[in-house]
Amino acid sequence: MGVLLLFSAVCCAAPVSNAISAYVALATGARDDGGGIAVGGSVADIPPRMLAAYQRAAQQVGKHMPTCRGMRWPILAGIAKVESNHAIGRSVAGNGDIRPKIYGVLLNGSGAGGNTTVFPDTDGGRWDGTATGERAVGPFQFLPSTWDGVGKDASGDKTADPHNADDAALGAAIYLCGKGRDLTKHSQLEAAIFQYNRSGEYVANVKGWISQYTAAAKGPALDNVTGGVRTVIEAALAQRGVPYSWGGGTAKGPSTGVCCSPSGKSGASIRGFDCSGLTTYAYAQAGIRLPRTAAAQAGVGQRIPASAGTRALKPGDLVFYAYAPGRDSTIYHVGIYVGSGQMVNAARPGTVVRLDAVDAMSGYAGGARLL
């Protein structure tokens, strides 16, 4: 029973003893995989760290290209899907470095990979690993000569590296912006994609992916949601793409967390939210102060029992998950219900704040209605 009482800290700020950490890690290992829907709809094919890079680049590009209009992360995702399938199969570190590095075919006119033109070496092999010619590099497949003109340091390590997710995404955004395109205009978006690869088939393929990601990125319908509930949901939705940080998040917003989660992940160097940090922040925007842990939050407001089923939930309700549903002391996770079977969720280390299905977590333990 003493062990169960400590489970309430699993999602939250309090460090857990090594013995308890080992026990909980065994219990939660199957869920600690970073999977799920990154931002609404069906964006499950984008690894969370890559999605964060696209979102960050769309936000940062205005600093470098102030006359560019309409840059959105689905545009970058559409390019990266076609160029590298979002670097799937590679390891993407917390700082954005991708390993093994992604290299295209050697552009020596051999016909391999469709190349028929010889491109002489321009970087001495610094980026493409060979001084015998050129090949495209990174998740956005830049030629080294092109990278020299658009590469910027977005990751903060003082090096513009096309093998870094953040740097590459920002470079792609700058390249697509050209000299100040308005990407909200269909013709200019097509021109930007065509500049990236001069193929009508390529343009059509990328546009198809952009359309899919745009549809998936739209938030849930809030037409009938008003007042404090709307404030809470909009505050939570606005944090999509913010990294998970064990112990991170306050009533004022994202913050660095603590060490360490049951799986050994530290939030001390990550500015973001854990599950109860996100709910604490969102409800604070509506003037409601919540206790810091998920289990403690279950004691606030009108409790909705698990036996009532998920259909009893209404937008704005807290959604709880427990190792032993029925025992609130074993609650390990909380999200914010937004309707249509979805919740805003800071799921686990290695993910970002996102929309998930309510059944994405195991051990549904009911909800709580505060508004």
mmCIF file of C-alpha atoms in Angstrom:
data_model
loop_
_atom_site.group_PDB
_atom_site.id
_atom_site.type_symbol
_atom_site.label_atom_id
_atom_site.label_comp_id
_atom_site.label_asym_id
_atom_site.label_seq_id
_atom_site.Cartn_x
_atom_site.Cartn_y
_atom_site.Cartn_z
ATOM 1 C CA MET A 1 0.000 0.000 0.000
ATOM 2 C CA GLY A 2 2.916 2.348 0.679
ATOM 3 C CA VAL A 3 4.094 1.854 -2.904
ATOM 4 C CA LEU A 4 0.708 2.701 -4.357
ATOM 5 C CA LEU A 5 0.505 5.950 -2.425
ATOM 6 C CA LEU A 6 3.620 7.215 -4.186
ATOM 7 C CA PHE A 7 2.278 6.638 -7.685
ATOM 8 C CA SER A 8 0.611 10.057 -7.671
ATOM 9 C CA ALA A 9 3.997 11.626 -8.436
ATOM 10 C CA VAL A 10 4.502 9.689 -11.675
ATOM 11 C CA CYS A 11 3.257 12.454 -13.971
ATOM 12 C CA CYS A 12 4.320 15.331 -11.820
ATOM 13 C CA ALA A 13 7.125 17.317 -10.260
ATOM 14 C CA ALA A 14 8.068 15.289 -7.223
ATOM 15 C CA PRO A 15 11.169 13.102 -7.711
ATOM 16 C CA VAL A 16 10.594 9.421 -6.974
ATOM 17 C CA SER A 17 13.006 7.186 -5.055
ATOM 18 C CA ASN A 18 15.151 4.803 -7.084
ATOM 19 C CA ALA A 19 13.300 1.760 -5.778
ATOM 20 C CA ILE A 20 9.909 3.175 -6.683
ATOM 21 C CA SER A 21 11.281 4.426 -10.017
ATOM 22 C CA ALA A 22 12.366 0.948 -10.976
ATOM 23 C CA TYR A 23 8.991 -0.509 -10.043
ATOM 24 C CA VAL A 24 7.017 2.129 -11.919
ATOM 25 C CA ALA A 25 9.312 1.912 -14.958
ATOM 26 C CA LEU A 26 8.467 -1.765 -15.232
ATOM 27 C CA ALA A 27 4.777 -0.991 -14.952
ATOM 28 C CA THR A 28 4.829 1.796 -17.539
ATOM 29 C CA GLY A 29 7.484 0.643 -19.982
ATOM 30 C CA ALA A 30 4.988 -0.371 -22.651
ATOM 31 C CA ARG A 31 3.542 3.129 -22.724
ATOM 32 C CA ASP A 32 6.804 5.075 -22.696
ATOM 33 C CA ASP A 33 7.326 4.930 -26.455
ATOM 34 C CA GLY A 34 6.621 8.476 -27.682
ATOM 35 C CA GLY A 35 3.887 7.309 -30.004
ATOM 36 C CA GLY A 36 0.458 8.794 -30.579
ATOM 37 C CA ILE A 37 -0.970 11.678 -32.521
ATOM 38 C CA ALA A 38 1.315 14.671 -32.485
ATOM 39 C CA VAL A 39 -1.099 17.441 -33.405
ATOM 40 C CA GLY A 40 -4.680 16.479 -34.039
ATOM 41 C CA GLY A 41 -6.232 14.401 -36.797
ATOM 42 C CA SER A 42 -3.844 11.829 -38.201
ATOM 43 C CA VAL A 43 -0.325 13.246 -37.874
ATOM 44 C CA ALA A 44 0.841 9.995 -36.336
ATOM 45 C CA ASP A 45 3.479 9.570 -39.080
ATOM 46 C CA ILE A 46 5.503 12.585 -37.884
ATOM 47 C CA PRO A 47 7.907 11.866 -35.019
ATOM 48 C CA PRO A 48 7.246 14.415 -32.249
ATOM 49 C CA ARG A 49 10.782 15.832 -32.312
ATOM 50 C CA MET A 50 10.574 16.451 -36.059
ATOM 51 C CA LEU A 51 7.150 18.047 -35.704
ATOM 52 C CA ALA A 52 8.561 20.375 -33.045
ATOM 53 C CA ALA A 53 11.300 21.397 -35.492
ATOM 54 C CA TYR A 54 8.756 22.231 -38.215
ATOM 55 C CA GLN A 55 6.630 24.246 -35.811
ATOM 56 C CA ARG A 56 9.611 26.126 -34.430
ATOM 57 C CA ALA A 57 10.872 26.972 -37.916
ATOM 58 C CA ALA A 58 7.475 28.309 -38.984
ATOM 59 C CA GLN A 59 7.543 30.584 -35.947
ATOM 60 C CA GLN A 60 11.169 31.715 -36.391
ATOM 61 C CA VAL A 61 11.317 32.359 -40.123
ATOM 62 C CA GLY A 62 9.850 35.848 -39.760
ATOM 63 C CA LYS A 63 12.988 36.955 -37.916
ATOM 64 C CA HIS A 64 15.051 36.139 -41.004
ATOM 65 C CA MET A 65 12.479 36.804 -43.743
ATOM 66 C CA PRO A 66 10.192 39.559 -42.412
ATOM 67 C CA THR A 67 8.415 40.004 -45.766
ATOM 68 C CA CYS A 68 7.464 36.325 -46.039
ATOM 69 C CA ARG A 69 3.804 35.523 -45.411
ATOM 70 C CA GLY A 70 1.910 32.321 -44.769
ATOM 71 C CA MET A 71 4.651 29.949 -43.666
ATOM 72 C CA ARG A 72 3.018 27.064 -41.756
ATOM 73 C CA TRP A 73 4.430 23.869 -40.347
ATOM 74 C CA PRO A 74 2.324 21.657 -42.700
ATOM 75 C CA ILE A 75 4.254 23.170 -45.632
ATOM 76 C CA LEU A 76 7.557 22.111 -44.113
ATOM 77 C CA ALA A 77 6.108 18.734 -43.158
ATOM 78 C CA GLY A 78 4.962 18.169 -46.737
ATOM 79 C CA ILE A 79 8.480 18.785 -48.039
ATOM 80 C CA ALA A 80 10.147 16.657 -45.371
ATOM 81 C CA LYS A 81 7.678 13.803 -45.917
ATOM 82 C CA VAL A 82 8.668 13.535 -49.568
ATOM 83 C CA GLU A 83 12.375 14.228 -49.063
ATOM 84 C CA SER A 84 13.165 11.951 -46.109
ATOM 85 C CA ASN A 85 9.918 10.587 -44.634
ATOM 86 C CA HIS A 86 10.537 12.786 -41.585
ATOM 87 C CA ALA A 87 13.898 11.099 -40.898
ATOM 88 C CA ILE A 88 12.021 8.024 -39.687
ATOM 89 C CA GLY A 89 14.496 5.264 -38.889
ATOM 90 C CA ARG A 90 17.077 7.732 -37.652
ATOM 91 C CA SER A 91 17.675 8.865 -34.097
ATOM 92 C CA VAL A 92 16.809 12.512 -33.415
ATOM 93 C CA ALA A 93 18.509 13.826 -30.278
ATOM 94 C CA GLY A 94 16.971 16.379 -27.964
ATOM 95 C CA ASN A 95 19.112 19.089 -29.567
ATOM 96 C CA GLY A 96 17.848 18.079 -33.022
ATOM 97 C CA ASP A 97 20.935 16.255 -34.301
ATOM 98 C CA ILE A 98 19.990 13.378 -36.628
ATOM 99 C CA ARG A 99 22.048 10.195 -36.664
ATOM 100 C CA PRO A 100 22.927 8.384 -38.820
ATOM 101 C CA LYS A 101 23.138 11.354 -41.157
ATOM 102 C CA ILE A 102 20.908 11.334 -44.224
ATOM 103 C CA TYR A 103 22.716 11.398 -47.575
ATOM 104 C CA GLY A 104 21.278 11.343 -51.093
ATOM 105 C CA VAL A 105 22.924 9.671 -54.061
ATOM 106 C CA LEU A 106 26.183 11.053 -55.440
ATOM 107 C CA LEU A 107 25.211 13.474 -58.186
ATOM 108 C CA ASN A 108 27.766 12.388 -60.749
ATOM 109 C CA GLY A 109 25.467 11.987 -63.759
ATOM 110 C CA SER A 110 25.461 8.185 -63.473
ATOM 111 C CA GLY A 111 21.679 7.967 -63.583
ATOM 112 C CA ALA A 112 21.487 6.430 -60.108
ATOM 113 C CA GLY A 113 18.489 7.817 -58.291
ATOM 114 C CA GLY A 114 17.485 9.703 -61.434
ATOM 115 C CA ASN A 115 20.495 12.045 -61.497
ATOM 116 C CA THR A 116 21.788 12.882 -64.976
ATOM 117 C CA THR A 117 23.816 16.013 -64.238
ATOM 118 C CA VAL A 118 27.269 16.197 -62.694
ATOM 119 C CA PHE A 119 27.473 18.457 -59.650
ATOM 120 C CA PRO A 120 31.071 19.273 -58.663
ATOM 121 C CA ASP A 121 32.013 19.311 -54.996
ATOM 122 C CA THR A 122 31.540 22.638 -53.193
ATOM 123 C CA ASP A 123 32.057 21.802 -49.514
ATOM 124 C CA GLY A 124 35.101 19.533 -49.435
ATOM 125 C CA GLY A 125 32.887 16.864 -47.927
ATOM 126 C CA ARG A 126 32.020 18.897 -44.827
ATOM 127 C CA TRP A 127 28.275 18.267 -45.111
ATOM 128 C CA ASP A 128 27.913 15.472 -47.649
ATOM 129 C CA GLY A 129 30.806 13.285 -46.485
ATOM 130 C CA THR A 130 32.604 13.196 -49.833
ATOM 131 C CA ALA A 131 34.958 15.491 -51.735
ATOM 132 C CA THR A 132 34.430 13.648 -55.019
ATOM 133 C CA GLY A 133 31.145 15.400 -55.840
ATOM 134 C CA GLU A 134 27.898 16.642 -54.360
ATOM 135 C CA ARG A 135 24.993 14.857 -52.753
ATOM 136 C CA ALA A 136 21.903 16.122 -50.953
ATOM 137 C CA VAL A 137 22.001 16.064 -47.179
ATOM 138 C CA GLY A 138 19.722 16.035 -44.148
ATOM 139 C CA PRO A 139 15.971 15.605 -43.700
ATOM 140 C CA PHE A 140 15.281 18.376 -46.226
ATOM 141 C CA GLN A 141 17.902 17.125 -48.699
ATOM 142 C CA PHE A 142 19.840 20.331 -49.327
ATOM 143 C CA LEU A 143 22.768 20.487 -51.710
ATOM 144 C CA PRO A 144 25.741 21.888 -49.770
ATOM 145 C CA SER A 145 25.923 24.822 -52.186
ATOM 146 C CA THR A 146 22.274 25.702 -51.489
ATOM 147 C CA TRP A 147 22.755 25.261 -47.758
ATOM 148 C CA ASP A 148 25.528 27.868 -47.821
ATOM 149 C CA GLY A 149 22.919 30.455 -48.817
ATOM 150 C CA VAL A 150 20.039 29.531 -46.496
ATOM 151 C CA GLY A 151 21.532 27.689 -43.531
ATOM 152 C CA LYS A 152 20.914 29.246 -40.128
ATOM 153 C CA ASP A 153 21.545 28.132 -36.559
ATOM 154 C CA ALA A 154 18.133 27.445 -35.033
ATOM 155 C CA SER A 155 19.291 25.013 -32.344
ATOM 156 C CA GLY A 156 21.524 27.443 -30.486
ATOM 157 C CA ASP A 157 24.838 25.600 -30.884
ATOM 158 C CA LYS A 158 26.328 28.324 -33.132
ATOM 159 C CA THR A 159 26.544 25.987 -36.131
ATOM 160 C CA ALA A 160 24.125 25.904 -39.059
ATOM 161 C CA ASP A 161 23.976 22.158 -39.673
ATOM 162 C CA PRO A 162 21.712 20.581 -42.340
ATOM 163 C CA HIS A 163 21.852 17.354 -40.318
ATOM 164 C CA ASN A 164 20.137 19.083 -37.404
ATOM 165 C CA ALA A 165 16.323 18.999 -37.474
ATOM 166 C CA ASP A 166 15.868 22.567 -36.211
ATOM 167 C CA ASP A 167 18.506 24.097 -38.466
ATOM 168 C CA ALA A 168 17.321 22.176 -41.525
ATOM 169 C CA ALA A 169 13.661 23.080 -41.004
ATOM 170 C CA LEU A 170 14.500 26.771 -40.635
ATOM 171 C CA GLY A 171 16.698 26.627 -43.730
ATOM 172 C CA ALA A 172 13.849 25.055 -45.690
ATOM 173 C CA ALA A 173 11.446 27.751 -44.487
ATOM 174 C CA ILE A 174 13.864 30.478 -45.586
ATOM 175 C CA TYR A 175 14.401 28.831 -48.974
ATOM 176 C CA LEU A 176 10.674 28.422 -49.593
ATOM 177 C CA CYS A 177 10.051 32.041 -48.621
ATOM 178 C CA GLY A 178 12.304 33.183 -51.445
ATOM 179 C CA LYS A 179 12.581 36.958 -51.499
ATOM 180 C CA GLY A 180 9.307 37.401 -49.652
ATOM 181 C CA ARG A 181 6.601 35.120 -51.009
ATOM 182 C CA ASP A 182 3.025 35.090 -49.764
ATOM 183 C CA LEU A 183 2.468 31.372 -49.279
ATOM 184 C CA THR A 184 -1.217 31.877 -48.562
ATOM 185 C CA LYS A 185 -1.549 32.410 -52.323
ATOM 186 C CA HIS A 186 -1.873 29.185 -54.256
ATOM 187 C CA SER A 187 0.353 30.273 -57.144
ATOM 188 C CA GLN A 188 3.168 31.407 -54.877
ATOM 189 C CA LEU A 189 3.051 28.239 -52.796
ATOM 190 C CA GLU A 190 3.321 26.192 -55.995
ATOM 191 C CA ALA A 191 6.231 28.339 -57.159
ATOM 192 C CA ALA A 192 8.015 27.770 -53.851
ATOM 193 C CA ILE A 193 7.608 23.993 -54.053
ATOM 194 C CA PHE A 194 8.637 23.986 -57.724
ATOM 195 C CA GLN A 195 11.782 25.914 -56.807
ATOM 196 C CA TYR A 196 12.577 23.161 -54.314
ATOM 197 C CA ASN A 197 12.297 20.508 -57.014
ATOM 198 C CA ARG A 198 11.490 21.440 -60.588
ATOM 199 C CA SER A 199 8.936 18.717 -61.203
ATOM 200 C CA GLY A 200 5.180 19.008 -61.605
ATOM 201 C CA GLU A 201 4.774 15.545 -60.114
ATOM 202 C CA TYR A 202 6.843 16.589 -57.097
ATOM 203 C CA VAL A 203 4.721 19.713 -56.588
ATOM 204 C CA ALA A 204 1.518 17.690 -56.692
ATOM 205 C CA ASN A 205 2.898 15.127 -54.244
ATOM 206 C CA VAL A 206 4.036 17.731 -51.725
ATOM 207 C CA LYS A 207 0.764 19.661 -52.007
ATOM 208 C CA GLY A 208 -1.152 16.482 -51.239
ATOM 209 C CA TRP A 209 0.785 15.997 -48.025
ATOM 210 C CA ILE A 210 0.401 19.663 -47.098
ATOM 211 C CA SER A 211 -3.360 19.304 -47.466
ATOM 212 C CA GLN A 212 -3.410 16.235 -45.241
ATOM 213 C CA TYR A 213 -1.302 17.854 -42.546
ATOM 214 C CA THR A 214 -3.295 21.076 -42.706
ATOM 215 C CA ALA A 215 -6.526 19.172 -42.139
ATOM 216 C CA ALA A 216 -4.969 17.253 -39.255
ATOM 217 C CA ALA A 217 -3.583 20.405 -37.633
ATOM 218 C CA LYS A 218 -6.978 22.048 -37.259
ATOM 219 C CA GLY A 219 -8.124 22.062 -33.680
ATOM 220 C CA PRO A 220 -11.390 20.570 -32.470
ATOM 221 C CA ALA A 221 -14.595 22.446 -33.175
ATOM 222 C CA LEU A 222 -15.266 24.855 -30.315
ATOM 223 C CA ASP A 223 -18.331 26.574 -31.769
ATOM 224 C CA ASN A 224 -20.526 25.665 -28.797
ATOM 225 C CA VAL A 225 -17.836 26.048 -26.140
ATOM 226 C CA THR A 226 -17.838 29.365 -24.296
ATOM 227 C CA GLY A 227 -16.667 31.105 -21.146
ATOM 228 C CA GLY A 228 -14.085 29.598 -18.858
ATOM 229 C CA VAL A 229 -14.192 26.218 -20.583
ATOM 230 C CA ARG A 230 -13.180 27.789 -23.873
ATOM 231 C CA THR A 231 -10.413 29.739 -22.126
ATOM 232 C CA VAL A 232 -8.991 26.528 -20.644
ATOM 233 C CA ILE A 233 -9.130 24.563 -23.890
ATOM 234 C CA GLU A 234 -7.666 27.342 -26.030
ATOM 235 C CA ALA A 235 -4.855 27.844 -23.510
ATOM 236 C CA ALA A 236 -4.026 24.134 -23.633
ATOM 237 C CA LEU A 237 -4.284 23.898 -27.430
ATOM 238 C CA ALA A 238 -1.940 26.868 -27.785
ATOM 239 C CA GLN A 239 0.796 24.775 -26.162
ATOM 240 C CA ARG A 240 0.782 22.068 -28.837
ATOM 241 C CA GLY A 241 4.328 21.310 -29.919
ATOM 242 C CA VAL A 242 5.859 22.368 -26.579
ATOM 243 C CA PRO A 243 8.175 19.580 -25.345
ATOM 244 C CA TYR A 244 7.309 17.277 -22.470
ATOM 245 C CA SER A 245 9.420 18.086 -19.419
ATOM 246 C CA TRP A 246 9.273 15.915 -16.295
ATOM 247 C CA GLY A 247 8.169 18.309 -13.548
ATOM 248 C CA GLY A 248 7.827 21.176 -16.012
ATOM 249 C CA GLY A 249 5.074 23.762 -16.200
ATOM 250 C CA THR A 250 3.562 26.282 -13.820
ATOM 251 C CA ALA A 251 0.494 28.498 -13.734
ATOM 252 C CA LYS A 252 2.542 31.005 -15.734
ATOM 253 C CA GLY A 253 3.554 28.659 -18.568
ATOM 254 C CA PRO A 254 6.266 26.184 -19.552
ATOM 255 C CA SER A 255 9.302 25.831 -17.307
ATOM 256 C CA THR A 256 12.286 23.571 -16.844
ATOM 257 C CA GLY A 257 11.530 20.450 -14.879
ATOM 258 C CA VAL A 258 13.411 18.102 -12.557
ATOM 259 C CA CYS A 259 15.200 14.753 -12.571
ATOM 260 C CA CYS A 260 14.100 12.086 -13.023
ATOM 261 C CA SER A 261 11.044 10.304 -14.434
ATOM 262 C CA PRO A 262 10.373 6.621 -13.663
ATOM 263 C CA SER A 263 12.085 5.760 -16.958
ATOM 264 C CA GLY A 264 15.118 7.853 -15.991
ATOM 265 C CA LYS A 265 14.359 10.935 -18.120
ATOM 266 C CA SER A 266 15.348 14.314 -16.740
ATOM 267 C CA GLY A 267 13.356 17.469 -17.359
ATOM 268 C CA ALA A 268 15.996 19.701 -15.794
ATOM 269 C CA SER A 269 17.248 20.976 -19.165
ATOM 270 C CA ILE A 270 13.894 20.927 -20.991
ATOM 271 C CA ARG A 271 11.516 23.876 -20.921
ATOM 272 C CA GLY A 272 8.010 22.513 -21.246
ATOM 273 C CA PHE A 273 5.170 20.743 -19.431
ATOM 274 C CA ASP A 274 4.410 17.454 -17.820
ATOM 275 C CA CYS A 275 0.769 16.345 -17.704
ATOM 276 C CA SER A 276 -0.263 18.116 -14.509
ATOM 277 C CA GLY A 277 1.911 21.125 -15.307
ATOM 278 C CA LEU A 278 -0.133 21.600 -18.479
ATOM 279 C CA THR A 279 -3.470 21.334 -16.665
ATOM 280 C CA THR A 280 -2.223 23.682 -13.942
ATOM 281 C CA TYR A 281 -1.337 26.275 -16.576
ATOM 282 C CA ALA A 282 -4.515 25.930 -18.650
ATOM 283 C CA TYR A 283 -6.876 26.231 -15.686
ATOM 284 C CA ALA A 284 -4.914 29.153 -14.259
ATOM 285 C CA GLN A 285 -5.879 31.112 -17.383
ATOM 286 C CA ALA A 286 -9.505 30.756 -16.254
ATOM 287 C CA GLY A 287 -8.660 31.796 -12.688
ATOM 288 C CA ILE A 288 -8.682 28.290 -11.222
ATOM 289 C CA ARG A 289 -5.745 27.171 -9.084
ATOM 290 C CA LEU A 290 -5.013 23.438 -9.192
ATOM 291 C CA PRO A 291 -2.775 21.357 -6.955
ATOM 292 C CA ARG A 292 0.381 20.234 -8.730
ATOM 293 C CA THR A 293 0.009 16.436 -9.005
ATOM 294 C CA ALA A 294 -2.444 14.493 -11.141
ATOM 295 C CA ALA A 295 -3.803 12.507 -8.184
ATOM 296 C CA ALA A 296 -4.388 15.658 -6.155
ATOM 297 C CA GLN A 297 -6.216 17.280 -9.052
ATOM 298 C CA ALA A 298 -8.725 14.417 -8.961
ATOM 299 C CA GLY A 299 -9.938 15.808 -5.655
ATOM 300 C CA VAL A 300 -10.992 19.143 -7.152
ATOM 301 C CA GLY A 301 -14.431 19.844 -8.628
ATOM 302 C CA GLN A 302 -17.206 17.377 -9.466
ATOM 303 C CA ARG A 303 -15.763 13.862 -9.786
ATOM 304 C CA ILE A 304 -16.918 11.868 -12.811
ATOM 305 C CA PRO A 305 -16.576 8.141 -12.050
ATOM 306 C CA ALA A 306 -14.930 5.820 -14.540
ATOM 307 C CA SER A 307 -18.063 3.661 -14.435
ATOM 308 C CA ALA A 308 -19.950 6.457 -16.230
ATOM 309 C CA GLY A 309 -17.768 5.909 -19.289
ATOM 310 C CA THR A 310 -16.014 8.454 -21.459
ATOM 311 C CA ARG A 311 -19.338 9.620 -22.918
ATOM 312 C CA ALA A 312 -19.999 11.362 -19.608
ATOM 313 C CA LEU A 313 -17.090 13.722 -20.286
ATOM 314 C CA LYS A 314 -17.683 17.267 -21.485
ATOM 315 C CA PRO A 315 -15.190 19.734 -23.016
ATOM 316 C CA GLY A 316 -12.950 21.201 -20.360
ATOM 317 C CA ASP A 317 -13.125 18.208 -18.009
ATOM 318 C CA LEU A 318 -9.952 16.783 -16.549
ATOM 319 C CA VAL A 319 -9.373 13.176 -17.648
ATOM 320 C CA PHE A 320 -7.532 10.806 -15.288
ATOM 321 C CA TYR A 321 -5.639 7.530 -15.670
ATOM 322 C CA ALA A 322 -4.626 5.196 -12.859
ATOM 323 C CA TYR A 323 -2.702 1.981 -12.300
ATOM 324 C CA ALA A 324 -5.655 0.756 -10.270
ATOM 325 C CA PRO A 325 -8.800 2.577 -11.484
ATOM 326 C CA GLY A 326 -11.011 3.200 -8.487
ATOM 327 C CA ARG A 327 -8.045 4.086 -6.280
ATOM 328 C CA ASP A 328 -7.319 7.759 -6.866
ATOM 329 C CA SER A 329 -4.014 7.400 -5.008
ATOM 330 C CA THR A 330 -2.754 5.399 -8.022
ATOM 331 C CA ILE A 331 -3.575 8.082 -10.625
ATOM 332 C CA TYR A 332 -0.522 8.619 -12.787
ATOM 333 C CA HIS A 333 -1.791 10.897 -15.575
ATOM 334 C CA VAL A 334 -4.199 13.717 -16.440
ATOM 335 C CA GLY A 335 -5.321 15.387 -19.664
ATOM 336 C CA ILE A 336 -7.933 17.966 -20.722
ATOM 337 C CA TYR A 337 -10.948 16.711 -22.650
ATOM 338 C CA VAL A 338 -11.813 18.769 -25.746
ATOM 339 C CA GLY A 339 -14.682 16.702 -27.173
ATOM 340 C CA SER A 340 -15.086 14.090 -29.910
ATOM 341 C CA GLY A 341 -13.087 11.555 -27.927
ATOM 342 C CA GLN A 342 -9.938 13.705 -27.824
ATOM 343 C CA MET A 343 -7.879 15.366 -25.133
ATOM 344 C CA VAL A 344 -4.954 17.781 -24.990
ATOM 345 C CA ASN A 345 -2.162 15.645 -23.645
ATOM 346 C CA ALA A 346 1.406 15.966 -22.378
ATOM 347 C CA ALA A 347 1.938 12.253 -22.635
ATOM 348 C CA ARG A 348 5.459 11.270 -21.595
ATOM 349 C CA PRO A 349 9.165 12.136 -21.972
ATOM 350 C CA GLY A 350 10.235 12.434 -25.591
ATOM 351 C CA THR A 351 6.871 13.724 -26.823
ATOM 352 C CA VAL A 352 5.279 17.140 -27.236
ATOM 353 C CA VAL A 353 1.945 18.560 -26.100
ATOM 354 C CA ARG A 354 -0.580 17.233 -28.610
ATOM 355 C CA LEU A 355 -4.102 16.021 -29.234
ATOM 356 C CA ASP A 356 -4.612 12.364 -28.392
ATOM 357 C CA ALA A 357 -7.550 10.010 -28.274
ATOM 358 C CA VAL A 358 -8.878 9.547 -24.742
ATOM 359 C CA ASP A 359 -8.065 5.856 -25.029
ATOM 360 C CA ALA A 360 -4.434 6.589 -25.926
ATOM 361 C CA MET A 361 -3.523 6.064 -22.262
ATOM 362 C CA SER A 362 -4.406 2.966 -20.251
ATOM 363 C CA GLY A 363 -6.285 2.779 -16.964
ATOM 364 C CA TYR A 364 -9.087 5.305 -17.574
ATOM 365 C CA ALA A 365 -10.094 6.560 -14.129
ATOM 366 C CA GLY A 366 -12.872 9.027 -14.884
ATOM 367 C CA GLY A 367 -12.734 12.798 -14.831
ATOM 368 C CA ALA A 368 -13.416 15.961 -12.900
ATOM 369 C CA ARG A 369 -15.554 18.951 -13.895
ATOM 370 C CA LEU A 370 -14.342 22.300 -12.620
ATOM 371 C CA LEU A 371 -16.393 24.659 -14.780
#
